[in-house]
CSV table of C-alpha atoms in Angstrom, one decimal:
chain,number,residue,atom,x,y,z
A,515,MET,CA,-47.7,-9.9,-4.3
A,516,THR,CA,-50.5,-6.5,-4.0
A,517,ASN,CA,-53.3,-6.8,-1.7
A,518,PRO,CA,-56.9,-7.7,-3.2
A,519,PRO,CA,-58.8,-4.0,-3.2
A,520,ARG,CA,-60.7,-3.0,-0.8
A,521,ILE,CA,-64.7,-3.8,-0.1
A,522,ASP,CA,-67.0,-2.6,2.6
A,523,SER,CA,-69.2,-6.1,2.9
A,524,HIS,CA,-72.2,-4.7,4.7
A,525,GLN,CA,-73.9,-1.0,3.7
A,526,HIS,CA,-77.7,0.0,3.0
A,527,PHE,CA,-79.4,2.5,0.7
A,528,TRP,CA,-82.7,2.9,1.2
A,529,ARG,CA,-85.8,5.8,0.0
A,530,LEU,CA,-88.7,6.2,2.7
A,531,ALA,CA,-91.3,6.8,0.2
A,532,ARG,CA,-91.0,2.9,-0.9
A,533,GLY,CA,-92.9,2.5,2.6
A,534,ASP,CA,-91.7,-0.8,3.3
A,535,TYR,CA,-89.3,-0.3,6.2
A,536,GLY,CA,-91.4,-1.3,9.2
A,537,TRP,CA,-88.2,-0.7,11.7
A,538,LEU,CA,-86.9,3.1,9.9
A,539,THR,CA,-89.0,5.4,12.3
A,540,PRO,CA,-88.7,8.7,12.7
A,541,ALA,CA,-87.4,8.0,16.4
A,542,LEU,CA,-84.3,7.0,14.7
A,543,GLY,CA,-83.3,10.4,14.6
A,544,SER,CA,-80.5,11.0,11.6
A,545,ILE,CA,-80.8,7.6,10.0
A,546,HIS,CA,-84.8,8.7,9.1
A,547,ARG,CA,-84.3,10.0,5.3
A,548,ASP,CA,-83.6,9.2,1.8
A,549,PHE,CA,-79.6,7.3,1.6
A,550,ALA,CA,-78.7,6.8,-2.0
A,551,PRO,CA,-75.2,6.0,-3.9
A,552,ALA,CA,-73.9,9.6,-3.9
A,553,ASP,CA,-74.3,9.9,0.1
A,554,LEU,CA,-71.8,6.5,0.6
A,555,ALA,CA,-69.2,7.4,-2.6
A,556,PRO,CA,-67.4,9.9,-0.6
A,557,HIS,CA,-66.5,8.0,2.2
A,558,LEU,CA,-65.9,5.1,-0.3
A,559,ALA,CA,-63.4,7.2,-2.1
A,560,GLU,CA,-61.6,9.2,0.6
A,561,HIS,CA,-60.8,5.1,2.3
A,562,GLY,CA,-59.8,3.6,-1.3
A,563,ILE,CA,-62.5,1.2,-1.0
A,564,MET,CA,-63.2,0.0,-4.3
A,565,SER,CA,-66.2,-2.1,-4.0
A,566,THR,CA,-69.2,-3.1,-1.7
A,567,ILE,CA,-72.4,-5.6,-1.0
A,568,LEU,CA,-75.6,-3.6,-1.0
A,569,VAL,CA,-77.2,-5.2,1.7
A,570,GLN,CA,-81.7,-5.7,2.1
A,571,ALA,CA,-83.1,-3.6,4.8
A,572,ALA,CA,-86.9,-4.6,4.3
A,573,PRO,CA,-88.2,-8.0,4.1
A,574,THR,CA,-89.9,-7.2,0.3
A,575,GLU,CA,-88.8,-8.6,-2.7
A,576,ALA,CA,-90.0,-5.2,-4.1
A,577,GLU,CA,-86.9,-3.7,-2.4
A,578,THR,CA,-84.4,-6.6,-3.7
A,579,ARG,CA,-85.5,-5.7,-7.1
A,580,PHE,CA,-84.9,-1.8,-6.1
A,581,LEU,CA,-81.6,-3.0,-4.8
A,582,LEU,CA,-80.6,-4.9,-8.0
A,583,ASP,CA,-81.9,-1.2,-10.1
A,584,ILE,CA,-79.4,0.4,-7.9
A,585,ALA,CA,-76.7,-2.1,-8.2
A,586,ALA,CA,-76.9,-2.2,-12.3
A,587,VAL,CA,-76.1,1.5,-12.9
A,588,THR,CA,-73.9,2.1,-9.8
A,589,PRO,CA,-70.4,0.8,-10.8
A,590,PHE,CA,-69.2,0.3,-7.1
A,591,VAL,CA,-71.6,-2.2,-6.1
A,592,ALA,CA,-70.1,-5.5,-6.4
A,593,GLY,CA,-73.2,-7.9,-5.6
A,594,VAL,CA,-76.9,-7.2,-3.7
A,595,VAL,CA,-77.7,-9.5,-1.1
A,596,GLY,CA,-81.8,-9.5,-1.2
A,597,TRP,CA,-84.5,-10.9,1.0
A,598,ALA,CA,-87.1,-13.6,-0.4
A,599,ASP,CA,-90.2,-15.0,1.4
A,600,PHE,CA,-88.2,-18.3,2.3
A,601,GLU,CA,-91.7,-19.8,4.0
A,602,ALA,CA,-93.7,-19.3,0.3
A,603,PRO,CA,-94.9,-22.5,-1.7
A,604,ASP,CA,-92.7,-21.2,-4.4
A,605,ALA,CA,-89.8,-20.3,-2.3
A,606,PRO,CA,-87.7,-22.2,-4.8
A,607,ALA,CA,-89.0,-20.3,-8.0
A,608,ARG,CA,-89.0,-16.6,-5.9
A,609,ILE,CA,-85.5,-17.5,-5.5
A,610,ALA,CA,-84.7,-18.6,-9.2
A,611,ALA,CA,-86.2,-15.4,-10.2
A,612,LEU,CA,-84.2,-13.4,-8.2
A,613,ALA,CA,-80.9,-14.4,-9.0
A,614,ALA,CA,-81.7,-14.3,-12.4
A,615,ALA,CA,-80.0,-10.8,-12.0
A,616,PRO,CA,-76.7,-11.1,-12.3
A,617,GLN,CA,-76.4,-8.6,-9.1
A,618,LEU,CA,-77.4,-10.8,-7.3
A,619,VAL,CA,-75.1,-12.5,-4.2
A,620,GLY,CA,-77.0,-13.8,-1.4
A,621,LEU,CA,-80.4,-13.7,0.8
A,622,ARG,CA,-81.2,-11.9,3.7
A,623,PRO,CA,-84.6,-13.6,6.4
A,624,MET,CA,-84.7,-11.1,9.0
A,625,VAL,CA,-84.2,-13.6,11.0
A,626,GLN,CA,-83.5,-11.4,14.4
A,627,ASP,CA,-87.3,-9.8,13.8
A,628,ILE,CA,-88.8,-13.0,13.5
A,629,PRO,CA,-90.6,-13.6,17.1
A,630,ASP,CA,-90.0,-17.8,16.8
A,631,PRO,CA,-86.3,-17.9,17.9
A,632,GLY,CA,-86.1,-21.8,16.6
A,633,TRP,CA,-87.5,-20.2,12.7
A,634,LEU,CA,-84.5,-21.6,11.0
A,635,ALA,CA,-84.3,-24.8,12.1
A,636,ARG,CA,-88.0,-25.4,10.4
A,637,PRO,CA,-87.6,-28.3,8.2
A,638,GLY,CA,-90.3,-26.3,6.4
A,639,LEU,CA,-87.0,-24.0,4.6
A,640,ALA,CA,-85.1,-26.5,3.3
A,641,PRO,CA,-86.6,-26.1,-0.7
A,642,ALA,CA,-85.4,-22.5,-0.4
A,643,PHE,CA,-82.3,-23.3,1.0
A,644,ALA,CA,-81.7,-25.7,-1.7
A,645,ALA,CA,-82.2,-23.1,-3.7
A,646,LEU,CA,-79.5,-20.9,-2.3
A,647,ASN,CA,-77.0,-23.4,-2.9
A,648,GLU,CA,-78.4,-24.2,-6.5
A,649,HIS,CA,-78.0,-20.5,-7.7
A,650,GLY,CA,-74.3,-20.3,-5.9
A,651,LEU,CA,-76.0,-17.6,-3.0
A,652,VAL,CA,-75.2,-17.0,0.1
A,653,PHE,CA,-77.4,-16.8,3.3
A,654,ASP,CA,-76.5,-14.1,5.4
A,655,ALA,CA,-78.0,-14.5,9.2
A,656,LEU,CA,-78.6,-11.8,10.8
A,657,VAL,CA,-79.1,-13.6,14.2
A,658,LYS,CA,-78.9,-12.8,17.8
A,659,PRO,CA,-77.5,-14.9,20.5
A,660,PRO,CA,-81.1,-16.4,21.1
A,661,GLN,CA,-81.5,-17.5,17.7
A,662,ILE,CA,-77.6,-19.1,17.5
A,663,PRO,CA,-78.9,-22.6,18.6
A,664,ALA,CA,-81.6,-22.7,15.9
A,665,LEU,CA,-78.3,-21.4,13.0
A,666,ILE,CA,-76.5,-23.8,14.1
A,667,ALA,CA,-79.4,-26.9,13.5
A,668,LEU,CA,-79.6,-24.9,9.6
A,669,LEU,CA,-75.6,-25.4,9.4
A,670,ASP,CA,-75.5,-29.2,10.5
A,671,ARG,CA,-78.3,-29.7,8.0
A,672,GLU,CA,-77.1,-27.5,5.4
A,673,THR,CA,-73.5,-28.5,5.2
A,674,GLU,CA,-72.3,-27.1,2.2
A,675,LEU,CA,-74.0,-23.6,2.2
A,676,PRO,CA,-71.7,-20.0,2.3
A,677,VAL,CA,-73.3,-18.6,5.6
A,678,VAL,CA,-72.3,-15.7,6.8
A,679,VAL,CA,-73.0,-14.2,10.1
A,680,ASP,CA,-74.4,-10.4,10.3
A,681,HIS,CA,-72.9,-8.1,12.8
A,682,GLY,CA,-70.8,-10.6,14.9
A,683,ALA,CA,-74.6,-11.9,16.4
A,684,LYS,CA,-75.0,-8.7,17.6
A,685,PRO,CA,-73.2,-9.3,21.3
A,686,ASP,CA,-74.6,-6.9,23.6
A,687,LEU,CA,-71.4,-5.0,24.6
A,688,THR,CA,-72.9,-2.8,27.0
A,689,GLY,CA,-71.9,-4.4,30.4
A,690,ALA,CA,-73.8,-7.6,29.6
A,691,ASP,CA,-72.6,-11.4,30.3
A,692,LEU,CA,-71.7,-12.4,27.3
A,693,THR,CA,-71.2,-15.9,27.9
A,694,GLN,CA,-74.1,-17.5,25.9
A,695,TRP,CA,-72.7,-15.2,22.8
A,696,ARG,CA,-68.8,-16.3,22.7
A,697,ASP,CA,-70.4,-20.0,23.2
A,698,GLY,CA,-72.7,-19.6,20.4
A,699,ILE,CA,-69.7,-17.8,18.2
A,700,ALA,CA,-67.4,-20.8,19.0
A,701,ALA,CA,-70.0,-23.2,18.1
A,702,LEU,CA,-70.7,-21.2,14.7
A,703,ALA,CA,-66.9,-21.0,13.7
A,704,ALA,CA,-66.6,-25.2,14.6
A,705,ARG,CA,-68.8,-25.4,11.4
A,706,PRO,CA,-66.3,-24.4,8.0
A,707,ASN,CA,-69.0,-23.3,5.8
A,708,THR,CA,-69.4,-20.1,7.9
A,709,PHE,CA,-68.1,-17.2,7.9
A,710,CYS,CA,-68.6,-14.0,9.9
A,711,LYS,CA,-69.0,-10.0,9.4
A,712,LEU,CA,-66.9,-7.5,11.7
A,713,SER,CA,-69.5,-5.1,11.6
A,714,GLY,CA,-72.4,-3.4,13.0
A,715,LEU,CA,-70.7,-4.0,16.8
A,716,VAL,CA,-70.5,-0.3,17.7
A,717,THR,CA,-74.0,-0.1,17.3
A,718,GLU,CA,-74.2,-2.7,20.4
A,719,ALA,CA,-72.0,-0.9,22.0
A,720,GLY,CA,-73.9,2.5,23.2
A,721,PRO,CA,-73.1,5.9,22.7
A,722,ASP,CA,-70.0,6.0,25.0
A,723,TRP,CA,-68.1,3.2,22.8
A,724,SER,CA,-64.1,2.8,22.7
A,725,ASP,CA,-61.4,0.7,21.4
A,726,ALA,CA,-61.7,-1.2,25.0
A,727,THR,CA,-65.5,-1.8,24.3
A,728,LEU,CA,-65.1,-3.1,21.0
A,729,ARG,CA,-62.0,-5.0,21.6
A,730,PRO,CA,-63.0,-8.2,23.5
A,731,ALA,CA,-65.6,-9.4,21.1
A,732,VAL,CA,-63.0,-8.5,18.3
A,733,ALA,CA,-60.9,-10.7,19.6
A,734,HIS,CA,-63.1,-13.1,20.3
A,735,LEU,CA,-64.5,-13.3,16.1
A,736,ILE,CA,-60.9,-13.3,15.5
A,737,ALA,CA,-59.9,-16.7,18.3
A,738,CYS,CA,-62.8,-18.0,16.3
A,739,PHE,CA,-63.6,-17.3,13.4
A,740,GLY,CA,-59.4,-16.8,12.3
A,741,PRO,CA,-59.0,-14.0,9.6
A,742,GLN,CA,-59.7,-15.9,6.4
A,743,ARG,CA,-63.2,-15.8,7.5
A,744,LEU,CA,-63.5,-12.3,8.6
A,745,LEU,CA,-65.1,-9.4,6.3
A,746,TRP,CA,-65.1,-6.1,7.4
A,747,GLY,CA,-68.3,-4.4,6.6
A,748,SER,CA,-69.5,-0.3,8.0
A,749,ASP,CA,-73.3,-1.1,8.5
A,750,TRP,CA,-73.6,2.8,7.0
A,751,PRO,CA,-76.0,4.1,7.1
A,752,VAL,CA,-77.4,2.7,10.7
A,753,ALA,CA,-73.7,2.4,12.2
A,754,THR,CA,-73.9,6.3,11.5
A,755,LEU,CA,-76.2,6.1,14.7
A,756,ARG,CA,-73.1,5.7,16.6
A,757,ALA,CA,-70.3,6.3,14.7
A,758,PRO,CA,-69.1,8.4,11.7
A,759,TYR,CA,-67.9,6.1,8.9
A,760,ALA,CA,-64.4,7.1,9.4
A,761,ASP,CA,-64.4,6.5,13.0
A,762,TRP,CA,-65.4,2.6,12.8
A,763,LEU,CA,-63.6,2.0,9.8
A,764,ALA,CA,-60.4,3.9,12.2
A,765,ALA,CA,-61.6,1.1,14.9
A,766,ALA,CA,-61.3,-1.4,13.3
A,767,GLU,CA,-58.5,-1.1,11.7
A,768,ARG,CA,-56.8,-0.8,15.1
A,769,LEU,CA,-58.7,-3.5,16.7
A,770,ILE,CA,-57.2,-5.8,14.1
A,771,ALA,CA,-53.8,-3.8,13.8
A,772,THR,CA,-51.3,-6.4,15.3
A,773,LEU,CA,-52.6,-8.6,12.3
A,774,PRO,CA,-50.2,-9.9,9.6
A,775,GLU,CA,-50.8,-7.5,6.6
A,776,ALA,CA,-52.4,-10.1,4.2
A,777,ASP,CA,-54.6,-11.5,6.9
A,778,ARG,CA,-55.6,-7.7,7.0
A,779,ALA,CA,-55.5,-7.5,3.6
A,780,ALA,CA,-58.2,-10.4,3.6
A,781,ILE,CA,-60.5,-9.4,6.1
A,782,PHE,CA,-61.2,-5.5,4.5
A,783,GLY,CA,-61.6,-7.4,0.9
A,784,GLY,CA,-59.7,-10.5,0.0
A,785,ASN,CA,-62.9,-12.8,2.1
A,786,ALA,CA,-65.6,-10.8,0.9
A,787,ALA,CA,-64.4,-11.2,-3.4
A,788,ARG,CA,-64.3,-14.5,-2.5
A,789,LEU,CA,-66.9,-15.3,-0.8
A,790,TYR,CA,-69.6,-13.3,-2.5
A,791,LEU,CA,-68.0,-12.5,-5.7
A,792,ALA,CA,-65.7,-15.5,-7.0
A,793,LYS,CA,-68.7,-17.5,-7.7
A,794,HIS,CA,-69.9,-15.0,-9.9
A,795,GLY,CA,-67.2,-14.2,-12.1
A,796,ARG,CA,-67.3,-10.9,-10.3
A,797,ASN,CA,-64.6,-10.9,-8.1
A,798,ARG,CA,-63.3,-7.4,-9.2
A,799,ALA,CA,-62.5,-4.3,-8.4
A,800,LYS,CA,-64.9,-1.6,-9.2
A,801,SER,CA,-64.0,2.0,-9.4
A,802,VAL,CA,-65.4,4.6,-6.7
A,803,SER,CA,-65.1,7.6,-9.3
A,804,ASP,CA,-67.3,5.4,-12.2
A,805,GLY,CA,-70.8,6.3,-11.8
A,806,SER,CA,-70.1,8.1,-8.0
A,807,SER,CA,-72.7,10.8,-8.7
A,808,SER,CA,-76.0,7.8,-9.4
A,809,ARG,CA,-78.8,8.5,-6.9
A,810,SER,CA,-81.4,6.0,-6.8
């Protein structure tokens, strides 16, 4: 039996002139520039990655439509996780309009930037989450440890909604006490509709990271979620603040090297296809060579 095609479950593109990336300032140095499909395509080709999930980077529907336009002409982009205003009175209609695009596979509020750590548990968001279920969309949970309790409350209410925790809920890997994070991850993983991305960890580890820095967090994610609910993602280009694409990919490969081949294949592609693409009839490989020169 052949392994499923490799999928990068979490990457970004942006065009600074669009003007809605509040977090993306000149202080971020090397990533404060435009990133488009032609910038990523060589990395995918080098490492045999056939498809990607393109994830929002600005809290606007305009940016989501910008990403959907890119996906429509970029064969290696298998799906888009966009943004919608979950608090809008007409949130279900807004979500339905975005979901009309076949490339949309999920939505992601930028929860980590919302001051209220209990935001996800607000009852007023229920119509938006109902719309996600109605349209077969995944909820990407961009949270940090203080927001995990509210996410658990949401999961206890939305037991059928597929949820993926971005970047392992961003543990502080610079030497901080990880007890709160460990307990939160274990509680999230106890909910069977919850997946987790093995992504973004190098950014949380600091500039002098090594496999040893990442290993305890990766081991805990594997122990809690198991290899059938973990998805590898590059978090490119954000992760390049700490490591080139190839270095993070190689580290992830080393850190899960003791798992059986089928489990490694699931983490590096099979789980992303099952979570994001199967409901949309798009769980197929796309060639990186097709349209690799597309620019947004």
